[in-house]
């Protein structure tokens, strides 16, 4: 049986992901590791010439056409399969804590190799497997909101309290144990511990933070 060429492999990927995003550095590492990088770049150039790919940022391309806007396509890609999460003001907007949608949107994701700016979207690479742990996504949402609390008006405090009550109800130290590292400052873990204590939820947040950061 004749082997599919490198160009054919990349073309097939594009045909199977029309409407999606082609992140060159990520795909080079995870999907096309057998294709030399210089060859992959040449293939991408040919696919651009053929109208299959359209560049939107350095190393980032849209595959074919879609009814969605370019921004929505990019956001959908980096958040798909719970592999990413909005952060900062954009997270507060998606949670309904603030009403005004920010122009600049930030996303943490493990679907990126390196950080990149795509239009008004800041993509931040995360090495965490946190998104893959059942129940842990709620905890990361809480930690992200804690980081923004100094920028949130008093009118939103009730919404934040309701969020904490809901998302921390099933808190487990095992969720945090797999994730505590340098991704968040010590102050975030202190606040998390205080909130859990006020809810009378047993936890070893600070003990785990101290242990993990000393390894």
C-alpha positions as CSV (number, residue, x, y, z in Angstrom):
1,X,0.0,0.0,0.0
2,X,1.4,3.4,-1.0
3,X,2.4,5.6,1.9
4,X,0.5,8.9,2.2
5,X,2.9,11.8,1.6
6,X,3.6,14.4,4.3
7,X,1.6,16.9,2.3
8,X,-1.3,14.4,2.2
9,X,-1.2,13.9,5.9
10,X,-1.4,17.6,6.6
11,X,-4.1,18.1,4.0
12,X,-6.2,15.3,5.4
13,X,-5.9,16.9,8.8
14,X,-7.2,20.1,7.4
15,X,-10.1,18.4,5.6
16,X,-11.1,16.7,8.8
17,X,-11.0,20.0,10.8
18,X,-12.6,22.5,8.4
19,X,-13.6,25.6,10.4
20,X,-11.0,25.0,13.0
21,X,-7.6,26.4,13.9
22,X,-4.2,25.2,12.7
23,X,-1.6,26.0,15.4
24,X,1.7,25.2,13.7
25,X,3.9,24.9,16.8
26,X,1.4,22.8,18.7
27,X,0.7,20.5,15.8
28,X,4.3,20.1,14.9
29,X,5.0,18.8,18.4
30,X,1.8,16.7,18.9
31,X,0.4,15.7,15.6
32,X,3.1,16.0,13.0
33,X,6.2,15.1,15.0
34,X,7.5,12.8,12.2
35,X,7.5,15.7,9.6
36,X,10.6,17.9,9.7
37,X,9.7,21.4,10.8
38,X,11.1,23.0,7.7
39,X,9.0,20.6,5.5
40,X,5.9,21.3,7.5
41,X,6.3,25.0,7.0
42,X,6.7,24.6,3.3
43,X,3.5,22.4,3.3
44,X,1.6,25.2,5.2
45,X,2.8,27.7,2.6
46,X,1.4,25.6,-0.2
47,X,-1.9,25.1,1.6
48,X,-2.1,28.9,2.1
49,X,-1.6,29.4,-1.6
50,X,-4.4,26.9,-2.3
51,X,-6.8,28.7,0.0
52,X,-7.0,25.9,2.5
53,X,-5.3,27.8,5.3
54,X,-5.5,31.5,6.2
55,X,-3.0,33.1,8.5
56,X,-4.3,35.2,11.4
57,X,-1.2,35.4,13.5
58,X,2.4,34.2,13.5
59,X,2.1,30.4,13.3
60,X,-1.7,30.4,13.7
61,X,-4.0,29.7,10.7
62,X,-7.7,29.2,10.2
63,X,-8.8,26.1,8.3
64,X,-11.2,26.8,5.5
65,X,-14.3,28.9,6.0
66,X,-16.9,29.1,8.8
67,X,-20.1,30.9,9.7
68,X,-18.3,31.9,13.0
69,X,-16.2,35.0,13.3
70,X,-12.5,34.6,13.4
71,X,-12.4,35.5,17.0
72,X,-15.1,33.0,18.0
73,X,-13.3,30.3,16.0
74,X,-10.0,31.0,17.9
75,X,-11.7,31.1,21.3
76,X,-13.6,27.8,20.6
77,X,-10.4,26.1,19.6
78,X,-8.3,26.9,22.6
79,X,-11.2,26.1,25.0
80,X,-12.4,22.9,23.4
81,X,-12.6,19.6,25.3
82,X,-12.1,21.5,28.6
83,X,-8.4,21.9,27.6
84,X,-8.5,25.6,28.4
85,X,-10.2,28.2,30.5
86,X,-11.0,32.0,30.2
87,X,-9.0,34.1,32.7
88,X,-9.0,37.6,34.1
89,X,-11.8,39.9,33.0
90,X,-12.9,37.6,30.3
91,X,-13.6,34.8,32.9
92,X,-15.6,37.2,35.0
93,X,-17.7,38.1,31.9
94,X,-18.3,34.5,31.0
95,X,-19.4,33.8,34.5
96,X,-21.8,36.7,34.5
97,X,-20.0,38.5,37.3
98,X,-19.4,41.5,35.2
99,X,-21.7,42.6,32.4
100,X,-19.3,44.3,30.0
101,X,-17.4,42.1,27.6
102,X,-13.7,43.0,27.6
103,X,-12.1,43.8,24.3
104,X,-8.9,42.0,25.3
105,X,-9.6,38.3,26.1
106,X,-7.2,36.0,27.9
107,X,-7.3,32.2,27.7
108,X,-5.1,29.6,29.5
109,X,-4.8,26.4,27.6
110,X,-2.7,23.3,27.1
111,X,-3.5,23.3,23.4
112,X,-0.7,25.8,22.8
113,X,3.1,25.7,22.7
114,X,4.2,29.0,24.0
115,X,2.2,32.2,24.6
116,X,0.8,34.1,21.7
117,X,-1.3,37.1,20.8
118,X,-4.0,36.5,18.1
119,X,-5.9,39.7,17.5
120,X,-7.5,40.7,20.8
121,X,-7.0,37.2,22.2
122,X,-4.0,36.5,24.5
123,X,-3.3,32.7,24.6
124,X,-1.2,31.5,27.6
125,X,0.3,28.1,27.5
126,X,-0.5,25.9,30.6
127,X,1.3,22.7,31.4
128,X,-1.4,21.6,33.8
129,X,-3.4,18.4,33.5
130,X,-5.9,20.1,35.8
131,X,-8.5,20.3,33.0
132,X,-8.5,16.5,32.8
133,X,-9.4,15.9,36.5
134,X,-13.1,15.4,37.2
135,X,-14.3,18.2,39.5
136,X,-11.0,20.1,39.4
137,X,-12.1,22.6,36.8
138,X,-14.4,24.2,39.3
139,X,-11.4,24.7,41.6
140,X,-9.3,26.4,39.0
141,X,-12.3,28.7,38.3
142,X,-12.3,29.7,41.9
143,X,-8.6,30.3,42.0
144,X,-8.8,32.5,38.8
145,X,-11.7,34.5,40.4
146,X,-9.7,34.9,43.6
147,X,-6.9,36.6,41.6
148,X,-9.4,39.1,40.3
149,X,-11.2,40.0,43.5
150,X,-9.4,43.3,44.1
151,X,-10.8,44.5,40.7
152,X,-14.4,43.4,41.4
153,X,-16.9,45.9,42.6
154,X,-18.9,45.4,45.8
155,X,-22.1,44.9,43.7
156,X,-20.7,41.6,42.4
157,X,-19.8,40.2,45.8
158,X,-23.0,38.3,46.1
159,X,-22.4,36.6,42.7
160,X,-18.9,35.7,43.8
161,X,-20.1,34.2,47.1
162,X,-22.7,32.2,45.2
163,X,-20.0,30.9,42.9
164,X,-17.7,29.9,45.7
165,X,-20.6,28.2,47.6
166,X,-21.5,26.2,44.4
167,X,-18.0,25.3,43.1
168,X,-16.4,24.5,46.4
169,X,-19.2,22.4,47.8
170,X,-17.5,19.3,46.4
171,X,-13.9,20.4,47.2
172,X,-11.3,17.7,47.5
173,X,-7.7,18.1,48.5
174,X,-6.9,15.5,45.8
175,X,-7.9,18.0,43.1
176,X,-5.5,20.5,44.4
177,X,-2.7,18.1,45.1
178,X,-2.3,17.4,41.4
179,X,-2.1,21.0,40.6
180,X,-0.4,23.1,43.3
181,X,2.7,24.7,41.8
182,X,3.9,28.1,40.7
183,X,0.8,28.8,38.6
184,X,-0.8,30.9,41.3
185,X,0.7,33.2,44.0
186,X,0.8,32.2,47.7
187,X,-1.9,34.8,48.4
188,X,-4.4,32.9,46.2
189,X,-3.9,29.7,48.3
190,X,-4.2,31.6,51.5
191,X,-7.5,33.1,50.4
192,X,-8.8,29.7,49.2
193,X,-8.0,28.2,52.6
194,X,-9.8,31.0,54.3
195,X,-12.9,30.5,52.1
196,X,-12.9,26.8,52.7
197,X,-12.5,27.3,56.5
198,X,-15.4,29.8,56.5
199,X,-17.5,27.1,54.8
200,X,-16.3,24.6,57.4
201,X,-14.9,22.4,54.6
202,X,-11.8,20.4,55.9
203,X,-8.7,21.1,53.8
204,X,-4.9,21.0,53.8
205,X,-4.5,23.7,51.2
206,X,-1.6,25.5,52.9
207,X,0.2,22.4,53.9
208,X,0.1,21.1,50.3
209,X,1.3,24.5,49.0
210,X,4.3,24.5,51.4
211,X,5.2,20.9,50.6
212,X,4.9,21.3,46.8
213,X,6.8,24.5,46.6
214,X,9.7,23.1,48.7
215,X,10.2,20.1,46.4
